C-alpha cells in the first residue's frame, strides 16, 4: 500500500514566494491544494505571479496548457485557515521565520487539523523539535525543506526530530517524491541541515576572502562559475536569495548555537543595515536596473 493513501488534500500556510510555489508544485502533481494567507491582497499577488510563471513555462514548452489548466482547478487560495485545515491531510508551513509565531501557529493547527494530518515546516533554520511540543501530535511533526525556486529545484530535505514517527517520515518523503523531488534524509537535527550548510561554508570563505582584501567579490563569483562549475557565484546567489535572508539565517543559527562564528560577516551586516537586500531592492552586492 502506498504511503500516500492518506494524503488527498494539502494545505500550504503562507503565500510568499516559497509557499505559493510549493502550492503550485503540489497542484501540478495532482493534489488538491489550498494556499492560506491572512491577507486577500497577498493571495491575489501570489495567484497573479503563479499565472504569469505558468504562462512563461507554457510559452517555452516546459509545460502544456492543459497541464497548467488542470493544476489551477486543483489549486485554491483562502484566508479561512480553520475551515481549510479542518479538512486537510497534510500541512506545509511556509510562514515567517519566527519561533514564537510558529509555535502559536502549530498549536492552533493541532487543534483544528484531523488527527491523522501531518504538520510540516518548510523552515531550514528552526528545527521541528522546537515546535513539536506545542502540539499534541509531536510524532506527526517534521521539517520538509524545499529549495528556492521550488518550481525548478529538485531537492527536498526531510528532517525528523527524535519524536517523529517513521510513518511520518515515510509519508513526507513519498509526498516529496510524488512532487518530482529527490529526497535528502537528514537523520539528526542540525541548524541549516545539509545543502545550506554546504552553501554556508562556501559563503563564509567567500566573505572572508573579500573581507581580507584577497580578491574582489566579482572575481570570487567568476571563480565559482568558471573554476567550480557553479551556475552562479556566492555573491550573486546572496543577491538572489536576499541579503536580509542571508543575514537572518546567520542570526538564527547563532541563536541556536551561541557560537560567535555563526554571526553574520561584518560585510554582510553593512549591506543589511543599508537596506541593500539584493535583487528585491535593486541593490545588494551588485546593482540592478530594477527591483524584482
PDB file of C-alpha atoms in Angstrom:
ATOM      1  CA  UNK A   1       0.000   0.000   0.000  1.00  0.00           C
ATOM      2  CA  UNK A   2       1.310   3.437  -0.911  1.00  0.00           C
ATOM      3  CA  UNK A   3       2.431   5.690   1.921  1.00  0.00           C
ATOM      4  CA  UNK A   4       0.378   8.440   0.287  1.00  0.00           C
ATOM      5  CA  UNK A   5      -3.052   6.815   0.528  1.00  0.00           C
ATOM      6  CA  UNK A   6      -3.880   9.156   3.421  1.00  0.00           C
ATOM      7  CA  UNK A   7      -2.942  12.334   1.512  1.00  0.00           C
ATOM      8  CA  UNK A   8      -5.599  13.797  -0.745  1.00  0.00           C
ATOM      9  CA  UNK A   9      -5.563  17.456   0.271  1.00  0.00           C
ATOM     10  CA  UNK A  10      -2.549  19.638   1.082  1.00  0.00           C
ATOM     11  CA  UNK A  11      -2.652  22.985   2.877  1.00  0.00           C
ATOM     12  CA  UNK A  12       0.217  25.448   2.483  1.00  0.00           C
ATOM     13  CA  UNK A  13       0.418  28.174   5.117  1.00  0.00           C
ATOM     14  CA  UNK A  14       1.913  31.342   3.619  1.00  0.00           C
ATOM     15  CA  UNK A  15       1.588  32.766   0.108  1.00  0.00           C
ATOM     16  CA  UNK A  16       5.077  34.213  -0.297  1.00  0.00           C
ATOM     17  CA  UNK A  17       7.496  33.003  -2.948  1.00  0.00           C
ATOM     18  CA  UNK A  18       8.167  29.692  -1.212  1.00  0.00           C
ATOM     19  CA  UNK A  19       4.615  28.965  -0.089  1.00  0.00           C
ATOM     20  CA  UNK A  20       2.970  29.843  -3.394  1.00  0.00           C
ATOM     21  CA  UNK A  21       5.418  27.739  -5.410  1.00  0.00           C
ATOM     22  CA  UNK A  22       5.084  24.781  -3.029  1.00  0.00           C
ATOM     23  CA  UNK A  23       1.333  25.015  -3.551  1.00  0.00           C
ATOM     24  CA  UNK A  24       1.728  25.169  -7.325  1.00  0.00           C
ATOM     25  CA  UNK A  25       4.028  22.138  -7.375  1.00  0.00           C
ATOM     26  CA  UNK A  26       1.545  20.188  -5.244  1.00  0.00           C
ATOM     27  CA  UNK A  27      -1.311  21.061  -7.604  1.00  0.00           C
ATOM     28  CA  UNK A  28       0.772  20.220 -10.679  1.00  0.00           C
ATOM     29  CA  UNK A  29       1.493  16.857  -9.047  1.00  0.00           C
ATOM     30  CA  UNK A  30      -2.188  16.023  -8.800  1.00  0.00           C
ATOM     31  CA  UNK A  31      -3.032  17.029  -5.235  1.00  0.00           C
ATOM     32  CA  UNK A  32      -5.986  19.161  -4.202  1.00  0.00           C
ATOM     33  CA  UNK A  33      -4.188  22.125  -2.632  1.00  0.00           C
ATOM     34  CA  UNK A  34      -5.082  25.311  -0.784  1.00  0.00           C
ATOM     35  CA  UNK A  35      -2.698  28.194  -0.124  1.00  0.00           C
ATOM     36  CA  UNK A  36      -3.572  30.124   3.028  1.00  0.00           C
ATOM     37  CA  UNK A  37      -2.713  33.694   3.962  1.00  0.00           C
ATOM     38  CA  UNK A  38      -4.181  36.258   6.350  1.00  0.00           C
ATOM     39  CA  UNK A  39      -4.359  38.923   3.620  1.00  0.00           C
ATOM     40  CA  UNK A  40      -6.517  38.703   0.499  1.00  0.00           C
ATOM     41  CA  UNK A  41      -4.200  41.032  -1.459  1.00  0.00           C
ATOM     42  CA  UNK A  42      -1.235  38.751  -0.723  1.00  0.00           C
ATOM     43  CA  UNK A  43      -3.180  35.795  -2.111  1.00  0.00           C
ATOM     44  CA  UNK A  44      -4.101  37.779  -5.210  1.00  0.00           C
ATOM     45  CA  UNK A  45      -0.438  38.660  -5.815  1.00  0.00           C
ATOM     46  CA  UNK A  46       0.516  35.014  -5.387  1.00  0.00           C
ATOM     47  CA  UNK A  47      -2.133  33.916  -7.879  1.00  0.00           C
ATOM     48  CA  UNK A  48      -1.029  36.515 -10.447  1.00  0.00           C
ATOM     49  CA  UNK A  49       2.638  35.598 -10.060  1.00  0.00           C
ATOM     50  CA  UNK A  50       1.897  31.906 -10.476  1.00  0.00           C
ATOM     51  CA  UNK A  51      -0.292  32.542 -13.526  1.00  0.00           C
ATOM     52  CA  UNK A  52       2.500  34.623 -15.073  1.00  0.00           C
ATOM     53  CA  UNK A  53       5.108  31.972 -14.266  1.00  0.00           C
ATOM     54  CA  UNK A  54       2.982  29.176 -15.698  1.00  0.00           C
ATOM     55  CA  UNK A  55       2.274  31.201 -18.866  1.00  0.00           C
ATOM     56  CA  UNK A  56       6.028  31.583 -19.418  1.00  0.00           C
ATOM     57  CA  UNK A  57       6.536  27.857 -18.870  1.00  0.00           C
ATOM     58  CA  UNK A  58       3.870  27.054 -21.465  1.00  0.00           C
ATOM     59  CA  UNK A  59       5.349  29.564 -23.897  1.00  0.00           C
ATOM     60  CA  UNK A  60       8.789  27.967 -23.531  1.00  0.00           C
ATOM     61  CA  UNK A  61       7.423  24.453 -23.871  1.00  0.00           C
ATOM     62  CA  UNK A  62       8.199  23.380 -20.313  1.00  0.00           C
ATOM     63  CA  UNK A  63       4.551  22.531 -19.610  1.00  0.00           C
ATOM     64  CA  UNK A  64       1.387  22.099 -21.645  1.00  0.00           C
ATOM     65  CA  UNK A  65      -1.553  24.459 -21.334  1.00  0.00           C
ATOM     66  CA  UNK A  66      -3.849  21.586 -20.355  1.00  0.00           C
ATOM     67  CA  UNK A  67      -1.436  20.539 -17.590  1.00  0.00           C
ATOM     68  CA  UNK A  68      -1.457  24.086 -16.198  1.00  0.00           C
ATOM     69  CA  UNK A  69      -5.235  24.477 -16.528  1.00  0.00           C
ATOM     70  CA  UNK A  70      -5.838  21.216 -14.673  1.00  0.00           C
ATOM     71  CA  UNK A  71      -3.432  22.250 -11.914  1.00  0.00           C
ATOM     72  CA  UNK A  72      -5.246  25.536 -11.361  1.00  0.00           C
ATOM     73  CA  UNK A  73      -8.558  23.654 -10.979  1.00  0.00           C
ATOM     74  CA  UNK A  74      -6.922  21.831  -8.058  1.00  0.00           C
ATOM     75  CA  UNK A  75      -5.419  24.981  -6.501  1.00  0.00           C
ATOM     76  CA  UNK A  76      -7.411  27.248  -4.185  1.00  0.00           C
ATOM     77  CA  UNK A  77      -6.460  30.428  -2.299  1.00  0.00           C
ATOM     78  CA  UNK A  78      -8.134  31.216   1.014  1.00  0.00           C
ATOM     79  CA  UNK A  79      -7.983  33.393   4.120  1.00  0.00           C
ATOM     80  CA  UNK A  80     -10.233  30.941   6.012  1.00  0.00           C
ATOM     81  CA  UNK A  81      -7.446  28.902   7.587  1.00  0.00           C
ATOM     82  CA  UNK A  82      -9.530  26.987  10.097  1.00  0.00           C
ATOM     83  CA  UNK A  83     -12.134  25.787   7.608  1.00  0.00           C
ATOM     84  CA  UNK A  84      -9.477  24.568   5.190  1.00  0.00           C
ATOM     85  CA  UNK A  85      -7.219  22.916   7.772  1.00  0.00           C
ATOM     86  CA  UNK A  86     -10.180  21.082   9.309  1.00  0.00           C
ATOM     87  CA  UNK A  87     -10.443  19.029   6.118  1.00  0.00           C
ATOM     88  CA  UNK A  88      -6.799  18.638   5.169  1.00  0.00           C
ATOM     89  CA  UNK A  89      -4.398  15.690   5.289  1.00  0.00           C
ATOM     90  CA  UNK A  90      -1.018  17.420   5.201  1.00  0.00           C
ATOM     91  CA  UNK A  91       0.030  20.937   6.231  1.00  0.00           C
ATOM     92  CA  UNK A  92       3.214  22.598   4.966  1.00  0.00           C
ATOM     93  CA  UNK A  93       4.009  25.775   6.893  1.00  0.00           C
ATOM     94  CA  UNK A  94       5.964  28.391   4.931  1.00  0.00           C
ATOM     95  CA  UNK A  95       5.319  31.439   7.093  1.00  0.00           C
ATOM     96  CA  UNK A  96       7.603  33.921   8.834  1.00  0.00           C
ATOM     97  CA  UNK A  97      10.831  32.635  10.399  1.00  0.00           C
ATOM     98  CA  UNK A  98       9.916  33.427  13.980  1.00  0.00           C
ATOM     99  CA  UNK A  99       9.895  30.646  16.579  1.00  0.00           C
ATOM    100  CA  UNK A 100       7.206  32.131  18.821  1.00  0.00           C
ATOM    101  CA  UNK A 101       4.894  32.687  15.840  1.00  0.00           C
ATOM    102  CA  UNK A 102       5.495  29.160  14.555  1.00  0.00           C
ATOM    103  CA  UNK A 103       4.764  27.636  17.960  1.00  0.00           C
ATOM    104  CA  UNK A 104       1.477  29.535  18.229  1.00  0.00           C
ATOM    105  CA  UNK A 105       0.599  28.580  14.665  1.00  0.00           C
ATOM    106  CA  UNK A 106       1.334  24.878  15.158  1.00  0.00           C
ATOM    107  CA  UNK A 107      -0.608  24.834  18.413  1.00  0.00           C
ATOM    108  CA  UNK A 108      -3.602  26.281  16.552  1.00  0.00           C
ATOM    109  CA  UNK A 109      -3.197  23.901  13.603  1.00  0.00           C
ATOM    110  CA  UNK A 110      -3.043  20.964  16.002  1.00  0.00           C
ATOM    111  CA  UNK A 111      -6.430  21.919  17.456  1.00  0.00           C
ATOM    112  CA  UNK A 112      -8.040  22.167  14.017  1.00  0.00           C
ATOM    113  CA  UNK A 113      -6.453  19.534  11.771  1.00  0.00           C
ATOM    114  CA  UNK A 114      -7.773  15.949  11.652  1.00  0.00           C
ATOM    115  CA  UNK A 115      -5.874  13.532  13.930  1.00  0.00           C
ATOM    116  CA  UNK A 116      -4.121  11.824  11.005  1.00  0.00           C
ATOM    117  CA  UNK A 117      -2.806  15.071   9.459  1.00  0.00           C
ATOM    118  CA  UNK A 118       0.936  15.699   9.365  1.00  0.00           C
ATOM    119  CA  UNK A 119       2.176  19.180  10.288  1.00  0.00           C
ATOM    120  CA  UNK A 120       5.432  20.003   8.467  1.00  0.00           C
ATOM    121  CA  UNK A 121       7.507  23.168   8.467  1.00  0.00           C
ATOM    122  CA  UNK A 122       9.476  24.336   5.443  1.00  0.00           C
ATOM    123  CA  UNK A 123      11.994  26.073   7.714  1.00  0.00           C
ATOM    124  CA  UNK A 124      15.675  25.205   7.403  1.00  0.00           C
ATOM    125  CA  UNK A 125      16.591  27.435  10.341  1.00  0.00           C
ATOM    126  CA  UNK A 126      14.150  26.274  13.008  1.00  0.00           C
ATOM    127  CA  UNK A 127      14.238  22.541  13.685  1.00  0.00           C
ATOM    128  CA  UNK A 128      10.886  20.874  14.296  1.00  0.00           C
ATOM    129  CA  UNK A 129      11.725  19.697  17.833  1.00  0.00           C
ATOM    130  CA  UNK A 130      11.403  23.350  18.859  1.00  0.00           C
ATOM    131  CA  UNK A 131       7.837  23.368  17.531  1.00  0.00           C
ATOM    132  CA  UNK A 132       6.541  19.830  18.031  1.00  0.00           C
ATOM    133  CA  UNK A 133       5.907  20.123  21.772  1.00  0.00           C
ATOM    134  CA  UNK A 134       3.458  22.945  21.096  1.00  0.00           C
ATOM    135  CA  UNK A 135       1.187  20.251  19.641  1.00  0.00           C
ATOM    136  CA  UNK A 136      -0.463  17.077  20.928  1.00  0.00           C
ATOM    137  CA  UNK A 137       0.944  15.165  17.938  1.00  0.00           C
ATOM    138  CA  UNK A 138       4.750  15.582  18.078  1.00  0.00           C
ATOM    139  CA  UNK A 139       5.132  12.273  16.223  1.00  0.00           C
ATOM    140  CA  UNK A 140       3.437  13.893  13.209  1.00  0.00           C
ATOM    141  CA  UNK A 141       5.681  16.989  13.091  1.00  0.00           C
ATOM    142  CA  UNK A 142       8.827  17.304  10.951  1.00  0.00           C
ATOM    143  CA  UNK A 143      10.773  19.598   8.645  1.00  0.00           C
ATOM    144  CA  UNK A 144      10.050  19.373   4.927  1.00  0.00           C
ATOM    145  CA  UNK A 145      12.503  21.835   3.446  1.00  0.00           C
ATOM    146  CA  UNK A 146      12.085  22.885  -0.199  1.00  0.00           C
ATOM    147  CA  UNK A 147      14.600  24.983  -2.134  1.00  0.00           C
ATOM    148  CA  UNK A 148      14.020  28.270  -3.935  1.00  0.00           C
ATOM    149  CA  UNK A 149      12.734  28.392  -6.658  1.00  0.00           C
ATOM    150  CA  UNK A 150      10.549  25.413  -5.738  1.00  0.00           C
ATOM    151  CA  UNK A 151       9.208  25.077  -9.292  1.00  0.00           C
ATOM    152  CA  UNK A 152      12.751  24.425 -10.524  1.00  0.00           C
ATOM    153  CA  UNK A 153      14.843  22.966  -7.715  1.00  0.00           C
ATOM    154  CA  UNK A 154      14.589  19.193  -7.379  1.00  0.00           C
ATOM    155  CA  UNK A 155      15.666  18.609  -3.768  1.00  0.00           C
ATOM    156  CA  UNK A 156      13.672  18.362  -0.545  1.00  0.00           C
ATOM    157  CA  UNK A 157      15.258  17.752   2.844  1.00  0.00           C
ATOM    158  CA  UNK A 158      13.113  15.627   5.185  1.00  0.00           C
ATOM    159  CA  UNK A 159      14.251  16.019   8.768  1.00  0.00           C
ATOM    160  CA  UNK A 160      12.810  14.114  11.710  1.00  0.00           C
ATOM    161  CA  UNK A 161      13.159  15.247  15.304  1.00  0.00           C
ATOM    162  CA  UNK A 162      13.731  12.487  17.906  1.00  0.00           C
ATOM    163  CA  UNK A 163       9.972  12.017  18.404  1.00  0.00           C
ATOM    164  CA  UNK A 164       8.932  11.961  14.740  1.00  0.00           C
ATOM    165  CA  UNK A 165       7.407   8.615  13.753  1.00  0.00           C
ATOM    166  CA  UNK A 166       8.760   6.519  10.907  1.00  0.00           C
ATOM    167  CA  UNK A 167       5.297   6.668   9.305  1.00  0.00           C
ATOM    168  CA  UNK A 168       5.516  10.470   9.219  1.00  0.00           C
ATOM    169  CA  UNK A 169       8.960  10.315   7.622  1.00  0.00           C
ATOM    170  CA  UNK A 170       7.757   7.781   5.049  1.00  0.00           C
ATOM    171  CA  UNK A 171       4.642   9.780   4.110  1.00  0.00           C
ATOM    172  CA  UNK A 172       6.572  13.070   3.909  1.00  0.00           C
ATOM    173  CA  UNK A 173       9.285  11.522   1.742  1.00  0.00           C
ATOM    174  CA  UNK A 174       6.689   9.861  -0.501  1.00  0.00           C
ATOM    175  CA  UNK A 175       4.890  13.174  -0.903  1.00  0.00           C
ATOM    176  CA  UNK A 176       8.129  14.922  -1.900  1.00  0.00           C
ATOM    177  CA  UNK A 177       8.827  12.189  -4.452  1.00  0.00           C
ATOM    178  CA  UNK A 178       5.282  12.476  -5.816  1.00  0.00           C
ATOM    179  CA  UNK A 179       6.056  16.165  -6.358  1.00  0.00           C
ATOM    180  CA  UNK A 180       9.017  15.154  -8.503  1.00  0.00           C
ATOM    181  CA  UNK A 181      11.640  15.906  -5.863  1.00  0.00           C
ATOM    182  CA  UNK A 182      14.716  13.988  -4.762  1.00  0.00           C
ATOM    183  CA  UNK A 183      14.652  13.377  -1.015  1.00  0.00           C
ATOM    184  CA  UNK A 184      17.593  14.061   1.265  1.00  0.00           C
ATOM    185  CA  UNK A 185      17.008  12.179   4.537  1.00  0.00           C
ATOM    186  CA  UNK A 186      18.606  14.105   7.413  1.00  0.00           C
ATOM    187  CA  UNK A 187      18.949  11.764  10.381  1.00  0.00           C
ATOM    188  CA  UNK A 188      19.866  14.310  13.043  1.00  0.00           C
ATOM    189  CA  UNK A 189      18.615  17.837  13.594  1.00  0.00           C
ATOM    190  CA  UNK A 190      21.276  20.431  12.875  1.00  0.00           C
ATOM    191  CA  UNK A 191      20.810  24.128  12.011  1.00  0.00           C
ATOM    192  CA  UNK A 192      20.838  24.624   8.235  1.00  0.00           C
ATOM    193  CA  UNK A 193      20.549  20.888   7.524  1.00  0.00           C
ATOM    194  CA  UNK A 194      22.752  19.675   4.642  1.00  0.00           C
ATOM    195  CA  UNK A 195      22.597  21.812   1.492  1.00  0.00           C
ATOM    196  CA  UNK A 196      22.537  25.134   3.303  1.00  0.00           C
ATOM    197  CA  UNK A 197      25.463  24.113   5.499  1.00  0.00           C
ATOM    198  CA  UNK A 198      27.496  23.271   2.408  1.00  0.00           C
ATOM    199  CA  UNK A 199      26.467  26.601   0.917  1.00  0.00           C
ATOM    200  CA  UNK A 200      27.209  28.416   4.184  1.00  0.00           C
ATOM    201  CA  UNK A 201      30.739  27.028   4.243  1.00  0.00           C
ATOM    202  CA  UNK A 202      31.350  28.362   0.720  1.00  0.00           C
ATOM    203  CA  UNK A 203      29.716  31.693   1.545  1.00  0.00           C
ATOM    204  CA  UNK A 204      31.751  32.058   4.757  1.00  0.00           C
ATOM    205  CA  UNK A 205      35.039  31.507   2.923  1.00  0.00           C
ATOM    206  CA  UNK A 206      33.976  33.832   0.091  1.00  0.00           C
ATOM    207  CA  UNK A 207      33.120  36.613   2.548  1.00  0.00           C
ATOM    208  CA  UNK A 208      36.386  36.120   4.417  1.00  0.00           C
ATOM    209  CA  UNK A 209      38.451  36.287   1.219  1.00  0.00           C
ATOM    210  CA  UNK A 210      36.672  39.513   0.285  1.00  0.00           C
ATOM    211  CA  UNK A 211      36.914  40.998   3.811  1.00  0.00           C
ATOM    212  CA  UNK A 212      40.657  40.270   3.903  1.00  0.00           C
ATOM    213  CA  UNK A 213      41.165  42.105   0.618  1.00  0.00           C
ATOM    214  CA  UNK A 214      42.430  38.993  -1.136  1.00  0.00           C
ATOM    215  CA  UNK A 215      40.099  39.332  -4.110  1.00  0.00           C
ATOM    216  CA  UNK A 216      37.050  41.269  -5.270  1.00  0.00           C
ATOM    217  CA  UNK A 217      33.612  39.736  -4.800  1.00  0.00           C
ATOM    218  CA  UNK A 218      33.156  39.859  -8.579  1.00  0.00           C
ATOM    219  CA  UNK A 219      36.227  37.685  -9.101  1.00  0.00           C
ATOM    220  CA  UNK A 220      35.080  35.262  -6.403  1.00  0.00           C
ATOM    221  CA  UNK A 221      31.876  34.811  -8.382  1.00  0.00           C
ATOM    222  CA  UNK A 222      33.911  34.250 -11.550  1.00  0.00           C
ATOM    223  CA  UNK A 223      35.978  31.590  -9.757  1.00  0.00           C
ATOM    224  CA  UNK A 224      32.867  29.768  -8.519  1.00  0.00           C
ATOM    225  CA  UNK A 225      31.373  29.700 -12.015  1.00  0.00           C
ATOM    226  CA  UNK A 226      34.392  29.178 -14.251  1.00  0.00           C
ATOM    227  CA  UNK A 227      36.581  27.019 -11.990  1.00  0.00           C
ATOM    228  CA  UNK A 228      33.987  25.104  -9.938  1.00  0.00           C
ATOM    229  CA  UNK A 229      31.168  24.961 -12.472  1.00  0.00           C
ATOM    230  CA  UNK A 230      28.558  26.564 -10.213  1.00  0.00           C
ATOM    231  CA  UNK A 231      25.594  28.157 -12.023  1.00  0.00           C
ATOM    232  CA  UNK A 232      26.186  31.402 -10.128  1.00  0.00           C
ATOM    233  CA  UNK A 233      28.705  32.770  -7.646  1.00  0.00           C
ATOM    234  CA  UNK A 234      28.087  33.077  -3.882  1.00  0.00           C
ATOM    235  CA  UNK A 235      27.614  36.864  -4.029  1.00  0.00           C
ATOM    236  CA  UNK A 236      25.196  36.623  -6.950  1.00  0.00           C
ATOM    237  CA  UNK A 237      23.307  33.956  -5.030  1.00  0.00           C
ATOM    238  CA  UNK A 238      23.111  36.108  -1.900  1.00  0.00           C
ATOM    239  CA  UNK A 239      21.578  38.875  -4.005  1.00  0.00           C
ATOM    240  CA  UNK A 240      19.087  36.426  -5.499  1.00  0.00           C
ATOM    241  CA  UNK A 241      18.031  34.860  -2.191  1.00  0.00           C
ATOM    242  CA  UNK A 242      18.110  38.221  -0.409  1.00  0.00           C
ATOM    243  CA  UNK A 243      20.785  39.835   1.736  1.00  0.00           C
ATOM    244  CA  UNK A 244      18.191  40.107   4.506  1.00  0.00           C
ATOM    245  CA  UNK A 245      17.500  36.375   4.311  1.00  0.00           C
ATOM    246  CA  UNK A 246      21.213  35.509   4.378  1.00  0.00           C
ATOM    247  CA  UNK A 247      21.685  37.837   7.352  1.00  0.00           C
ATOM    248  CA  UNK A 248      18.728  36.454   9.317  1.00  0.00           C
ATOM    249  CA  UNK A 249      19.842  32.857   8.695  1.00  0.00           C
ATOM    250  CA  UNK A 250      23.146  33.630  10.391  1.00  0.00           C
ATOM    251  CA  UNK A 251      21.370  35.244  13.354  1.00  0.00           C
ATOM    252  CA  UNK A 252      19.010  32.275  13.653  1.00  0.00           C
ATOM    253  CA  UNK A 253      21.956  29.862  13.725  1.00  0.00           C
ATOM    254  CA  UNK A 254      23.712  31.979  16.359  1.00  0.00           C
ATOM    255  CA  UNK A 255      20.519  31.966  18.445  1.00  0.00           C
ATOM    256  CA  UNK A 256      20.577  28.159  18.384  1.00  0.00           C
ATOM    257  CA  UNK A 257      24.319  27.553  18.748  1.00  0.00           C
ATOM    258  CA  UNK A 258      25.584  30.540  20.752  1.00  0.00           C
ATOM    259  CA  UNK A 259      28.780  30.267  18.673  1.00  0.00           C
ATOM    260  CA  UNK A 260      30.165  33.703  17.664  1.00  0.00           C
ATOM    261  CA  UNK A 261      31.363  32.039  14.434  1.00  0.00           C
ATOM    262  CA  UNK A 262      27.699  31.793  13.445  1.00  0.00           C
ATOM    263  CA  UNK A 263      27.211  35.570  13.468  1.00  0.00           C
ATOM    264  CA  UNK A 264      26.889  37.390  10.118  1.00  0.00           C
ATOM    265  CA  UNK A 265      30.091  38.586   8.493  1.00  0.00           C
ATOM    266  CA  UNK A 266      30.553  42.371   9.076  1.00  0.00           C
ATOM    267  CA  UNK A 267      30.461  42.996   5.309  1.00  0.00           C
ATOM    268  CA  UNK A 268      27.085  41.259   5.115  1.00  0.00           C
ATOM    269  CA  UNK A 269      25.853  43.305   8.078  1.00  0.00           C
ATOM    270  CA  UNK A 270      26.855  46.535   6.320  1.00  0.00           C
ATOM    271  CA  UNK A 271      24.615  45.698   3.369  1.00  0.00           C
ATOM    272  CA  UNK A 272      21.769  44.635   5.645  1.00  0.00           C
ATOM    273  CA  UNK A 273      21.974  47.830   7.714  1.00  0.00           C
ATOM    274  CA  UNK A 274      21.996  49.892   4.495  1.00  0.00           C
ATOM    275  CA  UNK A 275      18.829  48.180   3.246  1.00  0.00           C
ATOM    276  CA  UNK A 276      20.683  46.742   0.266  1.00  0.00           C
ATOM    277  CA  UNK A 277      18.818  43.448   0.153  1.00  0.00           C
ATOM    278  CA  UNK A 278      19.808  42.329  -3.337  1.00  0.00           C
ATOM    279  CA  UNK A 279      17.623  41.940  -6.401  1.00  0.00           C
ATOM    280  CA  UNK A 280      14.433  42.649  -4.466  1.00  0.00           C
ATOM    281  CA  UNK A 281      15.633  46.140  -3.507  1.00  0.00           C
ATOM    282  CA  UNK A 282      17.601  46.873  -6.683  1.00  0.00           C
ATOM    283  CA  UNK A 283      20.969  46.827  -4.944  1.00  0.00           C
ATOM    284  CA  UNK A 284      22.988  44.327  -2.942  1.00  0.00           C
ATOM    285  CA  UNK A 285      26.498  43.298  -3.831  1.00  0.00           C
ATOM    286  CA  UNK A 286      25.544  44.248  -7.358  1.00  0.00           C
ATOM    287  CA  UNK A 287      23.271  46.986  -8.693  1.00  0.00           C
ATOM    288  CA  UNK A 288      20.200  46.017 -10.713  1.00  0.00           C
ATOM    289  CA  UNK A 289      18.207  48.045 -13.209  1.00  0.00           C
ATOM    290  CA  UNK A 290      15.019  47.434 -11.233  1.00  0.00           C
ATOM    291  CA  UNK A 291      13.924  45.574  -8.129  1.00  0.00           C
ATOM    292  CA  UNK A 292      12.359  42.163  -8.719  1.00  0.00           C
TER     293      UNK A 292
END
